[in-house]
Tab-separated table of C-alpha atoms and ligand atoms in Angstrom:
chain	number	residue	atom	x	y	z
C	26	MET	CA	117.963	84.886	93.289
C	27	SER	CA	119.454	87.925	93.926
C	28	TYR	CA	117.264	91.546	95.074
C	29	ASP	CA	116.206	93.475	92.053
C	30	ASN	CA	115.443	97.055	93.326
C	31	GLN	CA	113.529	98.376	90.122
C	32	ASN	CA	110.874	95.405	90.627
C	33	ILE	CA	107.576	97.062	90.977
C	34	PHE	CA	106.523	96.501	94.259
C	35	ALA	CA	110.225	98.197	95.485
C	36	LYS	CA	109.080	101.130	93.379
C	37	ILE	CA	105.757	101.177	95.072
C	38	LEU	CA	107.451	100.839	98.463
C	39	ARG	CA	109.815	103.999	97.439
C	40	GLU	CA	106.693	106.094	96.439
C	41	GLU	CA	107.856	106.112	92.855
C	42	LEU	CA	104.591	104.084	91.655
C	43	PRO	CA	100.891	104.588	93.473
C	44	CYS	CA	99.347	102.081	95.160
C	45	GLU	CA	95.564	101.626	96.837
C	46	LYS	CA	96.917	100.980	100.510
C	47	VAL	CA	94.583	99.048	102.448
C	48	TYR	CA	96.970	98.360	105.543
C	49	GLU	CA	100.125	99.167	106.895
C	50	THR	CA	102.572	98.376	109.671
C	51	LYS	CA	105.925	98.675	110.755
C	52	HIS	CA	107.439	96.244	108.360
C	53	SER	CA	104.585	95.173	106.025
C	54	ILE	CA	102.263	97.067	103.652
C	55	ALA	CA	98.889	95.613	102.216
C	56	PHE	CA	97.205	97.204	98.926
C	57	LYS	CA	94.994	96.519	96.304
C	58	ASP	CA	95.937	94.124	93.159
C	59	ILE	CA	96.324	96.507	89.940
C	60	ASN	CA	94.681	93.577	87.835
C	61	PRO	CA	92.186	91.692	90.177
C	62	GLN	CA	91.571	87.615	89.926
C	63	ALA	CA	88.862	87.859	91.897
C	64	LYS	CA	86.334	90.525	93.753
C	65	ILE	CA	88.538	91.000	96.450
C	66	HIS	CA	92.206	90.855	95.711
C	67	VAL	CA	94.798	92.463	97.835
C	68	LEU	CA	98.628	91.885	98.308
C	69	ILE	CA	100.984	91.662	101.363
C	70	ILE	CA	104.643	92.269	101.270
C	71	PRO	CA	106.949	92.767	103.826
C	72	LYS	CA	109.014	96.286	103.019
C	73	GLY	CA	112.445	94.875	103.337
C	74	PRO	CA	114.328	93.192	99.926
C	75	TYR	CA	113.226	89.543	100.171
C	76	THR	CA	112.261	87.824	96.802
C	77	SER	CA	110.545	84.719	98.258
C	78	TRP	CA	109.148	83.353	101.392
C	79	ASP	CA	112.176	80.838	101.596
C	80	ASP	CA	114.486	83.991	101.290
C	81	PHE	CA	112.255	85.977	103.723
C	82	SER	CA	112.596	82.635	106.491
C	83	MET	CA	116.318	82.547	105.933
C	84	GLU	CA	117.009	86.520	105.803
C	85	ALA	CA	114.371	88.602	108.024
C	86	SER	CA	114.670	89.515	111.481
C	87	VAL	CA	112.208	87.525	113.484
C	88	GLU	CA	110.487	91.179	114.099
C	89	GLU	CA	109.825	91.302	110.317
C	90	GLN	CA	108.642	87.978	110.152
C	91	ALA	CA	106.264	88.196	112.896
C	92	ASP	CA	104.908	91.492	111.848
C	93	PHE	CA	104.614	90.427	107.971
C	94	VAL	CA	102.329	87.080	109.355
C	95	ALA	CA	100.312	89.493	111.697
C	96	ALA	CA	99.541	92.061	108.660
C	97	ILE	CA	98.399	89.322	106.886
C	98	GLY	CA	95.843	87.874	109.298
C	99	LYS	CA	94.978	91.639	110.143
C	100	THR	CA	94.205	92.134	106.677
C	101	ALA	CA	91.232	89.657	106.040
C	102	PRO	CA	89.097	90.901	108.910
C	103	ARG	CA	89.852	94.818	107.268
C	104	LEU	CA	88.480	93.588	104.142
C	105	GLY	CA	85.336	92.262	105.944
C	106	VAL	CA	86.212	88.791	104.778
C	107	ASN	CA	87.126	86.513	107.648
C	108	LYS	CA	83.583	85.576	108.154
C	109	THR	CA	82.740	84.653	104.355
C	110	GLY	CA	86.705	83.243	104.095
C	111	TYR	CA	89.343	83.566	101.518
C	112	ARG	CA	92.705	82.215	99.895
C	113	LEU	CA	96.370	82.969	100.840
C	114	LEU	CA	98.562	82.359	98.371
C	115	THR	CA	102.348	83.001	97.146
C	116	ASN	CA	103.960	82.079	94.192
C	117	HIS	CA	107.998	81.720	93.713
C	118	GLY	CA	110.074	81.077	90.742
C	119	ARG	CA	109.731	79.449	87.473
C	120	ASP	CA	107.062	76.937	88.167
C	121	SER	CA	104.555	78.916	89.902
C	122	HIS	CA	104.949	81.928	87.259
C	123	GLN	CA	105.709	84.838	89.794
C	124	GLU	CA	105.958	87.815	88.055
C	125	VAL	CA	107.040	90.290	90.817
C	126	PRO	CA	110.385	89.137	92.132
C	127	HIS	CA	109.599	90.759	95.727
C	128	LEU	CA	107.824	88.287	98.335
C	129	HIS	CA	104.043	89.031	98.019
C	130	VAL	CA	100.932	86.881	99.756
C	131	HIS	CA	97.973	87.314	97.514
C	132	ILE	CA	94.405	87.423	99.577
C	133	LEU	CA	91.452	86.585	97.289
C	134	ALA	CA	87.956	86.645	98.452
C	135	GLY	CA	84.748	87.773	97.972
C	136	GLN	CA	83.288	85.230	95.924
C	137	ALA	CA	83.554	81.178	95.865
C	138	LEU	CA	86.912	80.650	94.254
C	139	GLY	CA	87.012	77.445	92.931
C	140	PRO	CA	89.454	74.340	92.952
C	141	MET	CA	92.829	75.068	94.284
C	142	LEU	CA	94.702	74.182	90.945
C	143	GLU	CA	93.589	74.284	87.398
C	144	GLY	CA	94.168	71.115	85.185
C	145	GLY	CA	96.105	69.029	88.187
C	146	ASP	CA	95.634	65.751	86.484
C	147	LEU	CA	99.413	64.509	87.324
C	148	PRO	CA	100.220	61.834	89.470
C	149	PRO	CA	101.350	62.580	93.401
C	150	ASN	CA	104.919	62.469	93.404
C	151	THR	CA	105.525	61.677	97.133
C	152	ASN	CA	109.170	61.428	97.278
C	153	TYR	CA	110.195	65.173	97.112
C	154	LEU	CA	111.540	65.781	100.712
C	155	ARG	CA	115.469	66.372	100.811
O	30	AMP	P1	103.003	87.034	90.828
O	30	AMP	O1	102.418	86.433	89.691
O	30	AMP	O2	102.355	85.968	91.953
O	30	AMP	O3	104.162	87.785	90.727
O	30	AMP	O4	101.724	87.998	91.298
O	30	AMP	C1	102.429	89.499	90.969
O	30	AMP	C2	101.256	90.348	91.116
O	30	AMP	O5	101.074	91.796	91.202
O	30	AMP	C3	99.769	90.344	89.892
O	30	AMP	O6	98.420	89.634	90.614
O	30	AMP	C4	99.997	91.761	89.444
O	30	AMP	O7	98.129	91.645	88.972
O	30	AMP	C5	100.292	92.569	90.642
O	30	AMP	N1	100.661	93.945	90.175
O	30	AMP	C6	101.696	94.223	89.225
O	30	AMP	N2	101.884	95.262	89.109
O	30	AMP	C7	100.886	95.920	90.256
O	30	AMP	C8	100.969	97.370	90.601
O	30	AMP	N3	101.620	98.366	90.253
O	30	AMP	N4	100.230	97.496	91.543
O	30	AMP	C9	99.373	96.475	92.367
O	30	AMP	N5	99.695	95.086	91.936
O	30	AMP	C10	100.208	94.784	91.070
């Protein structure tokens, strides 16, 4: 998937759209989700043009990758949720219903979050390593 520099998060990074920032590092930024799915719902994104975690892993510098992972870890205590718990979630592509084609990690917290997946009644497929 090539990077679309007109996506919403690219516009936020260029400050063409506002966001409610909660944390920022040299290579990453965290801001509140506009349509929260839990009492606390924050998104963390790298500042570079990456569509997904696999794209980021292959194309981003080691410095960017270290910065992003640390930014995720440091956002949770800033939100005061490291003691009560939180869920990290990343969607990529069609099957996960990714809406914004710029890598983002959701932090969901502030309440009991329920099961990991809805309606997962399918038999496990153990033959998926390539
Ligand atoms: P995903 O389905 O993983 O791509 O999630 C995209 C997320 O971006 C959704 O939770 C949206 O509510 C959120 N979102 C979309 N536009 C904005 C915006 N302008 N500011 C903050 N969050 C947004």
